[in-house]
Short mmCIF file of C-alpha atoms and ligand atoms in Angstrom, two decimals:
data_model
loop_
_atom_site.label_atom_id
_atom_site.label_comp_id
_atom_site.label_asym_id
_atom_site.label_seq_id
_atom_site.Cartn_x
_atom_site.Cartn_y
_atom_site.Cartn_z
CA MET A 947 16.05 -18.32 1.37
CA LYS A 948 18.30 -16.08 3.34
CA MET A 949 17.28 -13.84 5.99
CA GLU A 950 19.61 -10.80 6.36
CA THR A 951 19.20 -7.93 9.38
CA SER A 952 21.83 -6.13 8.54
CA ILE A 953 22.54 -3.67 5.53
CA GLN A 954 26.29 -5.09 5.24
CA GLY A 955 24.75 -8.66 5.24
CA LEU A 956 21.98 -7.51 2.63
CA SER A 957 24.52 -6.17 0.21
CA ALA A 958 26.83 -9.17 0.63
CA SER A 959 23.93 -11.50 -0.42
CA LEU A 960 23.02 -9.33 -3.46
CA GLN A 961 26.70 -8.91 -4.48
CA THR A 962 27.02 -12.01 -6.68
CA ALA A 963 23.51 -11.15 -8.35
CA ARG A 964 24.67 -7.51 -8.97
CA SER A 965 27.74 -8.74 -10.73
CA ALA A 966 25.81 -11.29 -12.70
CA ARG A 967 23.54 -8.57 -13.80
CA LYS A 968 20.78 -10.41 -12.61
CA ILE A 969 17.14 -8.55 -12.56
CA ILE A 970 16.40 -7.86 -9.04
CA GLY A 971 12.77 -7.46 -7.82
CA PHE A 972 11.85 -5.78 -4.57
CA VAL A 973 8.70 -5.87 -2.43
CA PRO A 974 8.53 -3.69 0.69
CA THR A 975 6.31 -4.71 3.47
CA MET A 976 5.58 -4.17 7.14
CA GLY A 977 5.03 -7.97 7.62
CA ASN A 978 2.32 -9.96 8.95
CA LEU A 979 1.84 -11.04 5.47
CA HIS A 980 -1.18 -12.31 3.81
CA GLN A 981 -2.13 -13.58 0.21
CA GLY A 982 -2.11 -9.73 -0.90
CA HIS A 983 1.73 -9.48 0.11
CA LEU A 984 2.26 -13.01 -1.31
CA ASN A 985 0.88 -12.14 -4.76
CA LEU A 986 3.25 -9.35 -5.07
CA VAL A 987 6.18 -11.58 -4.29
CA ARG A 988 4.83 -13.91 -6.89
CA GLU A 989 4.52 -11.26 -9.64
CA ALA A 990 8.30 -10.44 -8.45
CA ARG A 991 9.09 -14.05 -8.81
CA ASN A 992 7.51 -14.07 -12.69
CA LEU A 993 9.44 -11.15 -13.68
CA CYS A 994 12.71 -11.04 -12.09
CA ASP A 995 15.69 -13.40 -11.55
CA VAL A 996 16.38 -12.47 -7.69
CA VAL A 997 13.38 -11.47 -5.48
CA VAL A 998 14.03 -9.67 -2.16
CA VAL A 999 11.26 -8.81 0.54
CA SER A 1000 11.69 -6.34 3.18
CA ILE A 1001 9.72 -6.66 6.36
CA PHE A 1002 10.19 -3.40 8.53
CA VAL A 1003 7.45 -1.62 10.65
CA ASN A 1004 8.63 2.22 9.94
CA PRO A 1005 8.12 4.09 13.06
CA ILE A 1006 8.31 7.44 11.08
CA GLN A 1007 5.25 6.62 8.68
CA PHE A 1008 3.03 5.91 12.12
CA GLY A 1009 1.53 9.07 13.89
CA PRO A 1010 1.67 9.58 17.75
CA ASN A 1011 -2.07 8.03 18.17
CA GLU A 1012 -1.64 5.20 15.78
CA ASP A 1013 -0.89 1.76 16.12
CA PHE A 1014 3.29 1.50 15.79
CA GLU A 1015 3.39 -0.39 19.17
CA SER A 1016 0.78 -2.95 18.45
CA TYR A 1017 1.31 -3.35 14.76
CA PRO A 1018 1.36 -7.21 14.28
CA ARG A 1019 5.04 -8.61 14.21
CA THR A 1020 5.10 -12.16 12.88
CA LEU A 1021 8.31 -12.48 11.50
CA GLU A 1022 8.85 -16.42 11.90
CA GLN A 1023 5.58 -17.12 10.09
CA ASP A 1024 6.05 -14.62 7.37
CA SER A 1025 9.85 -16.05 6.49
CA HIS A 1026 7.84 -19.43 6.04
CA LEU A 1027 5.52 -17.98 3.76
CA LEU A 1028 8.14 -15.88 1.72
CA ALA A 1029 10.23 -19.07 1.42
CA GLU A 1030 7.16 -20.89 -0.25
CA ALA A 1031 6.34 -17.92 -2.39
CA GLY A 1032 9.79 -17.91 -3.87
CA CYS A 1033 11.78 -15.02 -2.23
CA ASP A 1034 15.52 -15.53 -2.32
CA VAL A 1035 16.38 -12.85 0.29
CA LEU A 1036 14.35 -11.48 3.28
CA PHE A 1037 15.59 -8.23 4.90
CA ALA A 1038 14.33 -7.60 8.05
CA PRO A 1039 16.43 -4.88 9.79
CA SER A 1040 15.79 -3.38 13.32
CA VAL A 1041 14.77 0.38 13.62
CA GLU A 1042 18.32 0.73 15.18
CA GLN A 1043 19.75 -0.72 11.91
CA MET A 1044 17.71 1.50 9.89
CA TYR A 1045 17.65 4.83 11.80
CA GLY A 1046 20.11 4.54 14.76
CA GLN A 1047 23.49 4.77 13.07
CA HIS A 1048 23.70 8.57 12.84
CA GLN A 1049 21.00 11.14 13.50
CA ARG A 1050 19.14 12.31 9.83
CA LEU A 1051 18.67 15.43 8.76
CA THR A 1052 16.98 14.81 5.25
CA ASN A 1053 13.39 14.50 4.64
CA ILE A 1054 11.69 13.57 1.05
CA SER A 1055 8.50 15.08 0.72
CA VAL A 1056 6.32 14.84 -2.48
CA ALA A 1057 3.90 17.90 -2.53
CA GLN A 1058 0.37 18.35 -3.74
CA ILE A 1059 -0.83 14.46 -3.94
CA THR A 1060 0.04 14.03 -0.13
CA ASN A 1061 -2.02 16.90 0.76
CA ASP A 1062 -5.40 14.82 0.14
CA LEU A 1063 -7.32 11.70 1.10
CA CYS A 1064 -4.76 9.60 3.80
CA GLY A 1065 -2.26 12.60 3.83
CA LEU A 1066 -5.23 14.90 5.66
CA GLN A 1067 -5.81 12.32 8.20
CA ARG A 1068 -2.13 11.36 8.44
CA PRO A 1069 0.10 14.21 8.46
CA GLY A 1070 3.51 13.29 7.73
CA HIS A 1071 2.81 9.58 6.86
CA PHE A 1072 3.78 9.96 3.18
CA ASP A 1073 7.13 11.79 4.08
CA GLY A 1074 7.98 8.72 6.37
CA VAL A 1075 7.09 6.07 3.66
CA ALA A 1076 9.14 8.22 1.03
CA VAL A 1077 11.94 8.25 3.18
CA VAL A 1078 12.06 4.63 4.14
CA VAL A 1079 11.23 3.14 0.77
CA THR A 1080 14.33 5.53 -0.54
CA LYS A 1081 16.31 4.08 1.62
CA LEU A 1082 15.57 0.95 0.99
CA PHE A 1083 15.56 1.41 -2.54
CA ASN A 1084 19.22 2.66 -2.21
CA MET A 1085 20.07 -0.55 -0.01
CA VAL A 1086 18.23 -3.23 -2.31
CA GLN A 1087 19.29 -1.36 -5.89
CA PRO A 1088 16.58 -3.20 -7.39
CA ASN A 1089 15.36 -2.86 -11.29
CA TYR A 1090 11.76 -3.41 -10.20
CA ALA A 1091 9.62 -2.36 -7.26
CA PHE A 1092 6.48 -3.91 -6.63
CA PHE A 1093 3.60 -1.99 -4.62
CA GLY A 1094 -0.16 -2.85 -3.96
CA GLN A 1095 -2.94 -0.90 -5.59
CA LYS A 1096 -4.49 -1.33 -2.25
CA ASP A 1097 -2.48 1.77 -1.11
CA PHE A 1098 -3.39 3.53 -4.33
CA GLN A 1099 -2.15 7.13 -3.12
CA GLN A 1100 0.84 5.30 -1.63
CA LEU A 1101 1.66 3.93 -5.21
CA ALA A 1102 1.04 7.46 -6.83
CA VAL A 1103 3.51 9.02 -4.33
CA ILE A 1104 6.14 6.37 -4.94
CA THR A 1105 5.78 6.64 -8.69
CA GLN A 1106 5.86 10.28 -8.60
CA MET A 1107 9.00 10.50 -6.46
CA VAL A 1108 10.84 8.06 -8.57
CA ARG A 1109 10.03 10.11 -11.72
CA ASP A 1110 10.93 13.26 -9.96
CA LEU A 1111 14.20 12.26 -8.73
CA ASN A 1112 15.08 10.03 -11.67
CA MET A 1113 15.64 6.78 -9.42
CA PRO A 1114 16.72 3.72 -11.42
CA VAL A 1115 13.78 1.78 -10.42
CA GLU A 1116 10.42 0.67 -12.31
CA VAL A 1117 7.57 0.92 -9.89
CA ILE A 1118 5.02 -1.95 -10.60
CA GLY A 1119 1.51 -1.81 -9.28
CA VAL A 1120 -0.24 -4.96 -8.45
CA GLU A 1121 -3.94 -5.20 -8.22
CA ILE A 1122 -5.94 -5.85 -4.77
CA THR A 1123 -6.27 -8.98 -3.36
CA ARG A 1124 -9.51 -9.56 -1.70
CA ALA A 1125 -11.06 -12.28 0.71
CA GLU A 1126 -14.05 -14.16 -0.84
CA ASP A 1127 -16.56 -11.61 0.66
CA GLY A 1128 -14.75 -8.86 -1.10
CA LEU A 1129 -12.91 -7.27 1.93
CA ALA A 1130 -9.46 -6.17 0.55
CA LEU A 1131 -6.57 -8.22 2.47
CA SER A 1132 -5.09 -6.12 5.23
CA SER A 1133 -2.92 -6.86 8.07
CA ARG A 1134 -4.81 -4.61 10.00
CA ASN A 1135 -8.02 -6.95 9.54
CA ALA A 1136 -6.60 -8.97 12.29
CA TYR A 1137 -7.65 -5.95 14.63
CA LEU A 1138 -11.37 -6.72 13.61
CA SER A 1139 -13.84 -8.26 16.00
CA GLU A 1140 -15.81 -11.38 14.61
CA GLU A 1141 -18.84 -8.61 14.51
CA GLN A 1142 -16.69 -6.18 12.70
CA ARG A 1143 -15.35 -8.53 10.45
CA LYS A 1144 -18.72 -9.34 9.29
CA VAL A 1145 -19.58 -5.53 8.70
CA ALA A 1146 -16.26 -4.96 6.94
CA PRO A 1147 -16.93 -6.26 3.42
CA ASN A 1148 -19.74 -3.41 3.25
CA ILE A 1149 -16.80 -0.92 1.67
CA TYR A 1150 -16.28 -3.24 -1.31
CA GLN A 1151 -19.86 -4.17 -1.73
CA ASN A 1152 -21.00 -0.51 -1.69
CA LEU A 1153 -18.02 0.49 -3.72
CA LYS A 1154 -19.13 -2.24 -6.27
CA LEU A 1155 -22.92 -0.61 -6.05
CA ALA A 1156 -21.47 2.95 -6.31
CA GLU A 1157 -20.05 1.45 -9.66
CA GLN A 1158 -23.28 0.18 -11.05
CA HIS A 1159 -25.05 3.39 -10.26
CA LEU A 1160 -22.56 5.46 -12.08
CA HIS A 1161 -22.48 3.54 -15.02
CA GLN A 1162 -26.39 3.75 -14.77
CA GLY A 1163 -25.95 7.64 -14.93
CA GLU A 1164 -26.26 8.91 -11.56
CA ALA A 1165 -24.36 12.06 -10.84
CA LEU A 1166 -20.95 11.43 -8.94
CA VAL A 1167 -21.89 13.91 -6.00
CA LYS A 1168 -25.06 11.84 -5.41
CA VAL A 1169 -23.42 8.54 -5.69
CA LEU A 1170 -20.57 9.65 -3.37
CA ALA A 1171 -22.97 11.01 -0.63
CA ASP A 1172 -25.14 7.58 -0.80
CA LEU A 1173 -21.96 5.35 -0.37
CA ARG A 1174 -20.79 7.40 2.56
CA ASN A 1175 -24.46 7.24 4.04
CA ALA A 1176 -24.48 3.47 3.43
CA LEU A 1177 -21.25 3.20 5.20
CA SER A 1178 -22.45 5.18 8.31
CA GLU A 1179 -25.67 3.38 8.67
CA VAL A 1180 -23.95 -0.19 8.95
CA GLY A 1181 -21.52 1.42 11.88
CA PHE A 1182 -18.64 2.73 9.77
CA GLU A 1183 -17.04 6.28 11.03
CA VAL A 1184 -16.03 7.67 7.48
CA ASP A 1185 -12.87 9.22 7.20
CA TYR A 1186 -13.57 9.80 3.43
CA VAL A 1187 -15.33 8.77 0.42
CA GLU A 1188 -14.12 10.66 -2.59
CA ALA A 1189 -13.39 10.53 -6.40
CA ARG A 1190 -10.13 11.40 -8.23
CA THR A 1191 -8.69 10.53 -11.52
CA PRO A 1192 -6.12 7.84 -11.20
CA MET A 1193 -3.23 10.70 -11.26
CA LEU A 1194 -5.32 11.82 -7.78
CA GLU A 1195 -6.83 15.18 -9.55
CA ASN A 1196 -10.26 16.07 -8.43
CA VAL A 1197 -13.27 15.42 -10.47
CA GLU A 1198 -16.59 16.57 -10.85
CA GLN A 1199 -18.42 13.92 -12.82
CA PHE A 1200 -17.70 10.48 -14.05
CA ASP A 1201 -16.65 11.51 -17.66
CA LYS A 1202 -13.22 10.04 -17.55
CA ASP A 1203 -11.39 6.99 -15.70
CA ILE A 1204 -11.76 7.66 -12.08
CA VAL A 1205 -11.01 6.12 -8.80
CA LEU A 1206 -13.30 5.82 -5.99
CA PHE A 1207 -11.60 5.80 -2.38
CA VAL A 1208 -12.87 4.90 1.17
CA ALA A 1209 -11.33 5.23 4.35
CA ALA A 1210 -13.52 4.38 7.13
CA LYS A 1211 -13.24 3.33 10.89
CA LEU A 1212 -14.91 0.10 12.62
CA GLY A 1213 -14.04 0.87 16.43
CA ASN A 1214 -10.10 1.92 16.54
CA THR A 1215 -9.70 -0.07 12.95
CA ARG A 1216 -9.01 2.06 9.98
CA LEU A 1217 -9.68 0.28 6.65
CA ILE A 1218 -9.06 1.61 3.20
CA ASP A 1219 -10.01 0.60 -0.24
CA ASN A 1220 -10.47 1.82 -3.69
CA LEU A 1221 -12.00 0.96 -7.02
CA GLN A 1222 -10.92 2.01 -10.17
CA LEU A 1223 -13.57 2.86 -12.62
CA LYS A 1224 -13.16 2.67 -16.57
CA TYR A 1225 -15.31 5.56 -18.47
CA ILE A 1226 -17.01 4.11 -21.47
CA GLN A 1227 -17.93 6.65 -24.00
CA PRO A 1228 -21.79 6.41 -24.41
P1 AMP B 981 2.05 -3.22 3.94
O1 AMP B 981 2.70 -4.37 4.64
O2 AMP B 981 0.76 -3.08 4.94
O3 AMP B 981 3.12 -2.06 4.14
O4 AMP B 981 1.89 -3.51 2.73
C1 AMP B 981 3.19 -3.85 1.83
C2 AMP B 981 2.76 -3.76 0.21
O5 AMP B 981 1.73 -4.78 0.00
C3 AMP B 981 2.23 -2.61 -0.16
O6 AMP B 981 2.60 -2.46 -1.57
C4 AMP B 981 0.54 -2.89 -0.13
O7 AMP B 981 -0.29 -1.98 -0.91
C5 AMP B 981 0.57 -4.08 -0.64
N1 AMP B 981 -0.71 -4.74 -0.17
C6 AMP B 981 -1.07 -4.97 1.04
N2 AMP B 981 -2.17 -5.55 1.08
C7 AMP B 981 -2.59 -5.95 -0.31
C8 AMP B 981 -3.70 -6.47 -0.73
N3 AMP B 981 -5.07 -6.42 -0.23
N4 AMP B 981 -3.88 -6.29 -2.13
C9 AMP B 981 -2.41 -6.13 -3.04
N5 AMP B 981 -1.30 -5.50 -2.26
C10 AMP B 981 -1.51 -5.27 -0.91
#
């Protein structure tokens, strides 16, 4: 595995692959890798000739009071894991390399679906994501890009942007990787105390319970209210508990495929999760 820290170095590393028309797969990450990230890499390995992974903690997608400074940075450990998982090129640029070359005047803003869910609590977050992903796409020029369904809204935003702007890349959503107790793997889980880590799987457990109640015919509003209450009762500060269609449209009832979304804090740690539910005609 090669590691590149400059845009020129990345281009040089990919030149042979490009001229040989190899299929390039790309997995953008912020590092501190876990099995969730590595499953994206494995998926890319299965589908593509060359696998590129980026590790970049993107300052412009963090709000002023968020965890940009304290976000775990574990490049050496990450590079070993990536080599084992079959990554060919690791791109780990500095903030200076990504944003310091000249003043940026261009923003990328996907309307509507970013004014909801995490977009409400994190203003500007998805613009920051859209900008960095576009820059990375232009640098890597991948055929396929892999994103986790863990960040369902982010996947929807990137899919929309790629479609709207005719970006020549196919976006692939990869299912959520969970710990044995159901907690969705996340770099931010490292912030949890031992006690909080025991409470955290309640999100998934209650999402599954909600699914069961919906399949038994309980009303969606009631199920969402119960889910919110159950999480508050075990110590979460709930940001939102919502249901949307997979295209992030509002839903009143469980009469089509839906996605249940949760964002909730344990102490200062904000966790997100979601569950896709298939509607089965009675
Ligand atoms: P991050 O490093 O948190 O920006 O995540 C990089 C990519 O990994 C994103 O596409 C995430 O959705 C994906 N990802 C993170 N955690 C998981 C998980 N538990 N399961 C599947 N994908 C994940």
